[in-house]
């Protein structure tokens, strides 16, 4: 087939790669001049198969209520006159039950395992280098109450077959000795040795280059204006060059929407309503002054809900979520407070280790669903339209598997995982035997 992929983040480029593997002709469209320059650009760098809990759980509503008025809170919800925000919020509250949590986490684990295996095979076959560290993820707690809760969460994940180990303070420090600078603030932790970290932007851009070498066409700096329909199918994707303004209708046999937070707006005119809302996340990337004193194991700071990952001679601190529409500014009071909190916390943990004079702040919109489960499958409104979007904070974790799974679905194959795909993709074989 000839396939048009809309979006060149980790999801879109991974999808393009696996479509090329299937022998298809592929055109990728993105408004940026290169791959991975938006949501995939400077994320937390963690491939966290074993740390994939949905945001929605029984304790979430109380936590969110406590955080409402704090500009530097881990999750900031600022109510707006926005029906999409309220729809998302009400759906989120509906997922804040133990039964829903268990159901959603099982889906995320299935997709995560499938994706991690796909990623390992892809890296082995291509040799892509992206500051990869296979050292696991260490989640540390700064209070006894948080540690007790974390141990309970570990037990739930263990029931789902996840290797998440509960560690006391000394065991935490043995896994990551750099934390001794914050020893008195560590009450214990959990550790998943099979998880890893790496630079999503570097990986995605290198994979895009390999796609181009295999014949994929990339239309950079092109806006996606809309989809044309005819007889229950998509007949064209209308795009416009940002350089010349020239509009073009791209015709193909199939179309893939991998536009993250911007997918709902494109699909709404078709009557396809996706419950995706942008969660604005922040990161700071710091040059290391004392690399020998910096952490190597990727960390999760439970108290501040931050991810800390080593990327060569730099450190990435990322986290927080702000549900406030499509604002990407870094210069308003709230954004400045949230950015400063990232660097301040790193200095508390590892004083004098990084150069904080040039923090390289970034913000991006994570395409979040109330369940944290992405939309992967066939559109309900057009038989040749496919969706791969809504991955929230787990796009890097689930990128390879999502791309591979969608390419398999488009070829009429059933991916080998127990996952509920969207739409009518293989309805009789939706859940495969693992």
Short mmCIF file of N, CA and C in Angstrom, two decimals, residues 61-205:
data_model
loop_
_atom_site.label_atom_id
_atom_site.label_comp_id
_atom_site.label_asym_id
_atom_site.label_seq_id
_atom_site.Cartn_x
_atom_site.Cartn_y
_atom_site.Cartn_z
N UNK A 61 -7.97 11.75 43.43
CA UNK A 61 -8.79 12.97 43.60
C UNK A 61 -8.36 13.82 44.80
N UNK A 62 -8.04 13.18 45.92
CA UNK A 62 -7.62 13.93 47.10
C UNK A 62 -6.29 14.64 46.85
N UNK A 63 -5.36 13.95 46.21
CA UNK A 63 -4.07 14.57 45.91
C UNK A 63 -4.23 15.77 44.99
N UNK A 64 -5.03 15.61 43.95
CA UNK A 64 -5.24 16.71 43.01
C UNK A 64 -5.86 17.91 43.72
N UNK A 65 -6.82 17.66 44.62
CA UNK A 65 -7.46 18.75 45.36
C UNK A 65 -6.44 19.50 46.21
N UNK A 66 -5.50 18.81 46.82
CA UNK A 66 -4.47 19.45 47.63
C UNK A 66 -3.52 20.30 46.79
N UNK A 67 -3.33 19.90 45.54
CA UNK A 67 -2.36 20.57 44.68
C UNK A 67 -2.94 21.73 43.88
N UNK A 68 -4.25 21.96 43.95
CA UNK A 68 -4.92 22.89 43.04
C UNK A 68 -4.31 24.28 43.02
N UNK A 69 -3.91 24.81 44.17
CA UNK A 69 -3.49 26.20 44.26
C UNK A 69 -1.97 26.38 44.27
N UNK A 70 -1.22 25.32 44.07
CA UNK A 70 0.24 25.40 44.13
C UNK A 70 0.82 25.40 42.72
N UNK A 71 1.51 26.48 42.35
CA UNK A 71 2.07 26.58 41.01
C UNK A 71 3.11 25.51 40.71
N UNK A 72 3.80 25.01 41.75
CA UNK A 72 4.84 24.02 41.50
C UNK A 72 4.40 22.61 41.90
N UNK A 73 3.10 22.37 41.98
CA UNK A 73 2.60 21.04 42.36
C UNK A 73 2.85 20.03 41.24
N UNK A 74 2.96 18.74 41.57
CA UNK A 74 3.21 17.73 40.53
C UNK A 74 2.12 17.67 39.46
N UNK A 75 0.86 17.83 39.86
CA UNK A 75 -0.24 17.84 38.90
C UNK A 75 -1.07 19.08 39.14
N UNK A 76 -1.12 19.95 38.15
CA UNK A 76 -1.82 21.23 38.29
C UNK A 76 -3.03 21.24 37.37
N UNK A 77 -4.21 21.37 37.96
CA UNK A 77 -5.45 21.44 37.19
C UNK A 77 -6.03 22.84 37.34
N UNK A 78 -6.04 23.58 36.26
CA UNK A 78 -6.61 24.92 36.27
C UNK A 78 -7.89 24.90 35.45
N UNK A 79 -9.06 24.91 36.11
CA UNK A 79 -10.33 24.83 35.37
C UNK A 79 -10.47 25.96 34.35
N UNK A 80 -10.97 25.61 33.16
CA UNK A 80 -11.16 26.55 32.08
C UNK A 80 -12.56 26.36 31.50
N UNK A 81 -13.02 27.32 30.73
CA UNK A 81 -14.28 27.17 30.01
C UNK A 81 -14.01 26.36 28.74
N UNK A 82 -13.69 25.10 28.95
CA UNK A 82 -13.24 24.22 27.88
C UNK A 82 -13.97 22.89 28.02
N UNK A 83 -14.97 22.61 27.19
CA UNK A 83 -15.72 21.35 27.31
C UNK A 83 -14.83 20.11 27.26
N UNK A 84 -13.76 20.17 26.44
CA UNK A 84 -12.86 19.01 26.34
C UNK A 84 -12.17 18.75 27.67
N UNK A 85 -11.79 19.81 28.39
CA UNK A 85 -11.15 19.63 29.68
C UNK A 85 -12.10 19.00 30.69
N UNK A 86 -13.34 19.48 30.72
CA UNK A 86 -14.31 18.94 31.68
C UNK A 86 -14.70 17.51 31.33
N UNK A 87 -14.82 17.23 30.05
CA UNK A 87 -15.11 15.85 29.64
C UNK A 87 -14.00 14.92 30.10
N UNK A 88 -12.77 15.37 29.87
CA UNK A 88 -11.61 14.56 30.27
C UNK A 88 -11.59 14.38 31.78
N UNK A 89 -11.80 15.48 32.51
CA UNK A 89 -11.74 15.42 33.97
C UNK A 89 -12.78 14.50 34.57
N UNK A 90 -14.00 14.56 34.06
CA UNK A 90 -15.06 13.69 34.57
C UNK A 90 -14.76 12.23 34.26
N UNK A 91 -14.24 11.98 33.06
CA UNK A 91 -13.86 10.60 32.71
C UNK A 91 -12.73 10.10 33.60
N UNK A 92 -11.79 11.00 33.90
CA UNK A 92 -10.67 10.65 34.78
C UNK A 92 -11.20 10.24 36.16
N UNK A 93 -12.10 11.02 36.71
CA UNK A 93 -12.67 10.67 38.02
C UNK A 93 -13.35 9.31 37.97
N UNK A 94 -14.00 9.00 36.85
CA UNK A 94 -14.64 7.70 36.72
C UNK A 94 -13.68 6.53 36.71
N UNK A 95 -12.39 6.82 36.41
CA UNK A 95 -11.36 5.77 36.41
C UNK A 95 -10.65 5.64 37.75
N UNK A 96 -11.03 6.49 38.72
CA UNK A 96 -10.34 6.49 40.01
C UNK A 96 -10.95 5.47 40.97
N UNK A 97 -10.99 4.23 40.53
CA UNK A 97 -11.44 3.12 41.36
C UNK A 97 -10.40 2.02 41.30
N UNK A 98 -10.41 1.16 42.28
CA UNK A 98 -9.44 0.06 42.31
C UNK A 98 -9.63 -0.87 41.12
N UNK A 99 -10.89 -1.16 40.78
CA UNK A 99 -11.16 -2.07 39.66
C UNK A 99 -10.65 -1.48 38.35
N UNK A 100 -10.91 -0.18 38.12
CA UNK A 100 -10.45 0.45 36.89
C UNK A 100 -8.93 0.50 36.84
N UNK A 101 -8.31 0.80 37.97
CA UNK A 101 -6.85 0.85 38.03
C UNK A 101 -6.25 -0.50 37.62
N UNK A 102 -6.78 -1.58 38.20
CA UNK A 102 -6.25 -2.92 37.89
C UNK A 102 -6.43 -3.24 36.40
N UNK A 103 -7.59 -2.89 35.87
CA UNK A 103 -7.87 -3.16 34.45
C UNK A 103 -6.93 -2.37 33.55
N UNK A 104 -6.73 -1.10 33.87
CA UNK A 104 -5.90 -0.25 33.02
C UNK A 104 -4.42 -0.61 33.12
N UNK A 105 -3.96 -0.94 34.32
CA UNK A 105 -2.54 -1.25 34.47
C UNK A 105 -2.20 -2.53 33.73
N UNK A 106 -3.12 -3.48 33.67
CA UNK A 106 -2.85 -4.72 32.94
C UNK A 106 -2.65 -4.43 31.45
N UNK A 107 -3.48 -3.52 30.89
CA UNK A 107 -3.33 -3.14 29.49
C UNK A 107 -1.97 -2.47 29.24
N UNK A 108 -1.58 -1.58 30.13
CA UNK A 108 -0.33 -0.86 29.96
C UNK A 108 0.87 -1.79 30.07
N UNK A 109 0.80 -2.76 30.96
CA UNK A 109 1.90 -3.72 31.09
C UNK A 109 2.02 -4.56 29.82
N UNK A 110 0.89 -5.00 29.29
CA UNK A 110 0.92 -5.80 28.07
C UNK A 110 1.57 -5.02 26.92
N UNK A 111 1.14 -3.78 26.72
CA UNK A 111 1.71 -2.96 25.66
C UNK A 111 3.18 -2.66 25.93
N UNK A 112 3.51 -2.43 27.21
CA UNK A 112 4.89 -2.12 27.56
C UNK A 112 5.84 -3.28 27.28
N UNK A 113 5.43 -4.48 27.64
CA UNK A 113 6.30 -5.65 27.39
C UNK A 113 6.50 -5.87 25.90
N UNK A 114 5.42 -5.78 25.16
CA UNK A 114 5.49 -5.96 23.72
C UNK A 114 6.39 -4.90 23.09
N UNK A 115 6.25 -3.67 23.58
CA UNK A 115 7.04 -2.58 23.03
C UNK A 115 8.51 -2.70 23.39
N UNK A 116 8.80 -3.11 24.61
CA UNK A 116 10.20 -3.24 25.03
C UNK A 116 10.91 -4.31 24.20
N UNK A 117 10.22 -5.42 23.97
CA UNK A 117 10.81 -6.47 23.14
C UNK A 117 11.04 -5.97 21.72
N UNK A 118 10.07 -5.21 21.21
CA UNK A 118 10.21 -4.65 19.85
C UNK A 118 11.37 -3.68 19.79
N UNK A 119 11.50 -2.86 20.82
CA UNK A 119 12.58 -1.87 20.86
C UNK A 119 13.95 -2.55 20.87
N UNK A 120 14.08 -3.58 21.69
CA UNK A 120 15.36 -4.28 21.76
C UNK A 120 15.74 -4.88 20.41
N UNK A 121 14.76 -5.47 19.73
CA UNK A 121 15.03 -6.04 18.41
C UNK A 121 15.41 -4.96 17.41
N UNK A 122 14.71 -3.82 17.47
CA UNK A 122 14.98 -2.73 16.55
C UNK A 122 16.40 -2.17 16.75
N UNK A 123 16.77 -1.96 18.01
CA UNK A 123 18.10 -1.41 18.31
C UNK A 123 19.18 -2.41 17.89
N UNK A 124 18.94 -3.68 18.15
CA UNK A 124 19.92 -4.70 17.77
C UNK A 124 20.11 -4.76 16.27
N UNK A 125 19.03 -4.57 15.51
CA UNK A 125 19.12 -4.68 14.05
C UNK A 125 19.67 -3.42 13.39
N UNK A 126 19.49 -2.26 14.03
CA UNK A 126 19.92 -1.00 13.41
C UNK A 126 21.21 -0.45 13.98
N UNK A 127 21.52 -0.79 15.24
CA UNK A 127 22.71 -0.25 15.88
C UNK A 127 22.58 1.21 16.29
N UNK A 128 21.36 1.74 16.37
CA UNK A 128 21.17 3.14 16.75
C UNK A 128 21.71 3.38 18.16
N UNK A 129 22.45 4.47 18.32
CA UNK A 129 22.97 4.87 19.64
C UNK A 129 22.28 6.15 20.09
N UNK A 130 21.86 6.18 21.37
CA UNK A 130 21.05 7.32 21.84
C UNK A 130 21.22 7.52 23.35
N UNK A 131 22.45 7.38 23.84
CA UNK A 131 22.75 7.49 25.27
C UNK A 131 21.93 6.49 26.08
N UNK A 132 21.84 5.29 25.57
CA UNK A 132 21.06 4.24 26.22
C UNK A 132 21.78 3.73 27.47
N UNK A 133 21.04 3.58 28.55
CA UNK A 133 21.55 2.97 29.77
C UNK A 133 20.58 1.89 30.23
N UNK A 134 21.04 0.67 30.28
CA UNK A 134 20.20 -0.45 30.74
C UNK A 134 20.52 -0.73 32.21
N UNK A 135 20.16 0.23 33.05
CA UNK A 135 20.49 0.13 34.47
C UNK A 135 19.25 0.08 35.36
N UNK A 136 18.07 -0.01 34.76
CA UNK A 136 16.85 -0.05 35.54
C UNK A 136 16.36 1.33 35.94
N UNK A 137 15.25 1.35 36.68
CA UNK A 137 14.70 2.59 37.23
C UNK A 137 14.52 2.41 38.73
N UNK A 138 15.02 3.39 39.49
CA UNK A 138 14.97 3.37 40.95
C UNK A 138 14.01 4.46 41.42
N UNK A 139 12.99 4.07 42.14
CA UNK A 139 11.96 4.98 42.66
C UNK A 139 12.24 5.14 44.15
N UNK A 140 12.61 6.36 44.57
CA UNK A 140 12.93 6.54 45.99
C UNK A 140 11.91 7.44 46.67
N UNK A 141 11.74 7.22 47.98
CA UNK A 141 10.70 7.89 48.77
C UNK A 141 11.33 8.70 49.89
N UNK A 142 10.74 9.88 50.13
CA UNK A 142 11.31 10.80 51.11
C UNK A 142 10.52 10.87 52.40
N UNK A 143 9.60 9.95 52.60
CA UNK A 143 8.88 9.85 53.87
C UNK A 143 8.46 8.40 54.08
N UNK A 144 8.25 8.03 55.33
CA UNK A 144 7.84 6.66 55.63
C UNK A 144 6.47 6.35 55.05
N UNK A 145 5.56 7.34 55.12
CA UNK A 145 4.22 7.11 54.58
C UNK A 145 4.26 6.85 53.08
N UNK A 146 5.09 7.63 52.36
CA UNK A 146 5.19 7.42 50.91
C UNK A 146 5.84 6.08 50.60
N UNK A 147 6.82 5.70 51.42
CA UNK A 147 7.47 4.40 51.21
C UNK A 147 6.48 3.26 51.42
N UNK A 148 5.67 3.35 52.46
CA UNK A 148 4.66 2.31 52.71
C UNK A 148 3.69 2.20 51.55
N UNK A 149 3.26 3.36 51.03
CA UNK A 149 2.36 3.35 49.88
C UNK A 149 3.05 2.76 48.65
N UNK A 150 4.33 3.09 48.48
CA UNK A 150 5.07 2.57 47.35
C UNK A 150 5.25 1.06 47.42
N UNK A 151 5.43 0.54 48.63
CA UNK A 151 5.54 -0.91 48.79
C UNK A 151 4.23 -1.59 48.42
N UNK A 152 3.12 -0.94 48.77
CA UNK A 152 1.82 -1.48 48.39
C UNK A 152 1.62 -1.49 46.89
N UNK A 153 2.05 -0.42 46.23
CA UNK A 153 1.95 -0.36 44.77
C UNK A 153 2.83 -1.43 44.12
N UNK A 154 3.99 -1.69 44.71
CA UNK A 154 4.89 -2.72 44.19
C UNK A 154 4.23 -4.10 44.26
N UNK A 155 3.48 -4.33 45.33
CA UNK A 155 2.80 -5.63 45.47
C UNK A 155 1.77 -5.81 44.37
N UNK A 156 1.04 -4.73 44.04
CA UNK A 156 0.05 -4.80 42.96
C UNK A 156 0.74 -5.15 41.65
N UNK A 157 1.85 -4.47 41.35
CA UNK A 157 2.56 -4.73 40.10
C UNK A 157 3.14 -6.13 40.06
N UNK A 158 3.60 -6.62 41.21
CA UNK A 158 4.12 -7.98 41.28
C UNK A 158 3.04 -9.01 40.94
N UNK A 159 1.80 -8.71 41.35
CA UNK A 159 0.70 -9.61 41.02
C UNK A 159 0.48 -9.70 39.52
N UNK A 160 0.88 -8.64 38.81
CA UNK A 160 0.76 -8.63 37.34
C UNK A 160 2.03 -9.13 36.67
N UNK A 161 2.93 -9.73 37.44
CA UNK A 161 4.13 -10.31 36.88
C UNK A 161 5.28 -9.37 36.66
N UNK A 162 5.21 -8.16 37.27
CA UNK A 162 6.27 -7.17 37.11
C UNK A 162 7.33 -7.36 38.19
N UNK A 163 8.59 -7.31 37.80
CA UNK A 163 9.69 -7.45 38.75
C UNK A 163 10.01 -6.09 39.36
N UNK A 164 9.23 -5.70 40.36
CA UNK A 164 9.48 -4.45 41.08
C UNK A 164 9.86 -4.80 42.51
N UNK A 165 11.10 -4.52 42.87
CA UNK A 165 11.66 -4.94 44.15
C UNK A 165 11.58 -3.82 45.18
N UNK A 166 11.17 -4.14 46.38
CA UNK A 166 11.10 -3.17 47.47
C UNK A 166 12.44 -3.16 48.20
N UNK A 167 13.04 -1.97 48.35
CA UNK A 167 14.37 -1.83 48.93
C UNK A 167 14.34 -0.94 50.16
N UNK A 168 15.17 -1.28 51.15
CA UNK A 168 15.34 -0.37 52.28
C UNK A 168 16.36 0.72 51.90
N UNK A 169 16.64 1.61 52.84
CA UNK A 169 17.52 2.74 52.52
C UNK A 169 18.89 2.28 52.03
N UNK A 170 19.50 1.37 52.71
CA UNK A 170 20.84 0.93 52.33
C UNK A 170 20.83 0.24 50.98
N UNK A 171 19.79 -0.49 50.70
CA UNK A 171 19.69 -1.16 49.39
C UNK A 171 19.51 -0.13 48.27
N UNK A 172 18.75 0.93 48.55
CA UNK A 172 18.61 2.01 47.58
C UNK A 172 19.97 2.63 47.27
N UNK A 173 20.74 2.92 48.32
CA UNK A 173 22.04 3.56 48.15
C UNK A 173 23.04 2.63 47.48
N UNK A 174 22.84 1.34 47.63
CA UNK A 174 23.72 0.38 46.94
C UNK A 174 23.43 0.37 45.43
N UNK A 175 22.17 0.53 45.07
CA UNK A 175 21.82 0.58 43.65
C UNK A 175 22.32 1.87 43.01
N UNK A 176 22.15 3.00 43.71
CA UNK A 176 22.63 4.29 43.19
C UNK A 176 23.38 5.04 44.29
N UNK A 177 24.70 4.81 44.38
CA UNK A 177 25.50 5.44 45.43
C UNK A 177 25.47 6.97 45.40
N UNK A 178 25.18 7.58 44.26
CA UNK A 178 25.16 9.04 44.19
C UNK A 178 24.11 9.64 45.12
N UNK A 179 23.11 8.86 45.51
CA UNK A 179 22.07 9.36 46.41
C UNK A 179 22.56 9.54 47.84
N UNK A 180 23.78 9.15 48.15
CA UNK A 180 24.29 9.33 49.51
C UNK A 180 24.35 10.80 49.90
N UNK A 181 24.41 11.67 48.91
CA UNK A 181 24.39 13.11 49.22
C UNK A 181 23.03 13.54 49.78
N UNK A 182 22.02 12.68 49.63
CA UNK A 182 20.67 12.96 50.14
C UNK A 182 20.22 11.84 51.08
N UNK A 183 21.19 11.17 51.68
CA UNK A 183 20.93 9.94 52.43
C UNK A 183 19.82 10.08 53.46
N UNK A 184 19.80 11.16 54.22
CA UNK A 184 18.82 11.30 55.29
C UNK A 184 17.41 11.54 54.76
N UNK A 185 17.30 11.86 53.49
CA UNK A 185 15.99 12.07 52.89
C UNK A 185 15.45 10.85 52.18
N UNK A 186 16.16 9.74 52.26
CA UNK A 186 15.73 8.50 51.61
C UNK A 186 15.20 7.53 52.65
N UNK A 187 13.93 7.16 52.51
CA UNK A 187 13.31 6.22 53.46
C UNK A 187 13.16 4.82 52.87
N UNK A 188 13.57 4.64 51.64
CA UNK A 188 13.43 3.36 50.96
C UNK A 188 13.09 3.60 49.51
N UNK A 189 12.84 2.51 48.80
CA UNK A 189 12.52 2.66 47.40
C UNK A 189 12.03 1.38 46.77
N UNK A 190 11.73 1.46 45.50
CA UNK A 190 11.44 0.27 44.70
C UNK A 190 12.31 0.34 43.44
N UNK A 191 12.64 -0.82 42.90
CA UNK A 191 13.60 -0.89 41.81
C UNK A 191 13.13 -1.90 40.77
N UNK A 192 13.18 -1.47 39.51
CA UNK A 192 12.84 -2.37 38.40
C UNK A 192 14.06 -2.51 37.50
N UNK A 193 14.83 -3.57 37.67
CA UNK A 193 16.11 -3.70 36.96
C UNK A 193 15.99 -3.83 35.45
N UNK A 194 14.83 -4.24 34.93
CA UNK A 194 14.71 -4.46 33.49
C UNK A 194 14.40 -3.17 32.71
N UNK A 195 14.03 -2.09 33.41
CA UNK A 195 13.74 -0.84 32.72
C UNK A 195 15.04 -0.16 32.29
N UNK A 196 14.92 0.88 31.46
CA UNK A 196 16.11 1.55 30.96
C UNK A 196 15.82 3.00 30.63
N UNK A 197 16.81 3.68 30.05
CA UNK A 197 16.65 5.10 29.71
C UNK A 197 17.47 5.42 28.48
N UNK A 198 17.16 6.57 27.87
CA UNK A 198 17.87 7.00 26.68
C UNK A 198 17.19 8.23 26.09
N UNK A 199 17.83 8.84 25.13
CA UNK A 199 17.36 10.09 24.54
C UNK A 199 16.38 9.80 23.40
N UNK A 200 15.10 10.10 23.65
CA UNK A 200 14.05 9.81 22.66
C UNK A 200 14.23 10.63 21.38
N UNK A 201 14.64 11.88 21.51
CA UNK A 201 14.82 12.71 20.32
C UNK A 201 15.92 12.16 19.42
N UNK A 202 17.06 11.83 20.01
CA UNK A 202 18.18 11.31 19.22
C UNK A 202 17.77 10.00 18.53
N UNK A 203 17.11 9.12 19.28
CA UNK A 203 16.68 7.85 18.71
C UNK A 203 15.72 8.08 17.54
N UNK A 204 14.72 8.92 17.74
CA UNK A 204 13.69 9.13 16.73
C UNK A 204 14.28 9.75 15.48
N UNK A 205 15.17 10.73 15.64
CA UNK A 205 15.77 11.36 14.46
C UNK A 205 16.64 10.38 13.69
#
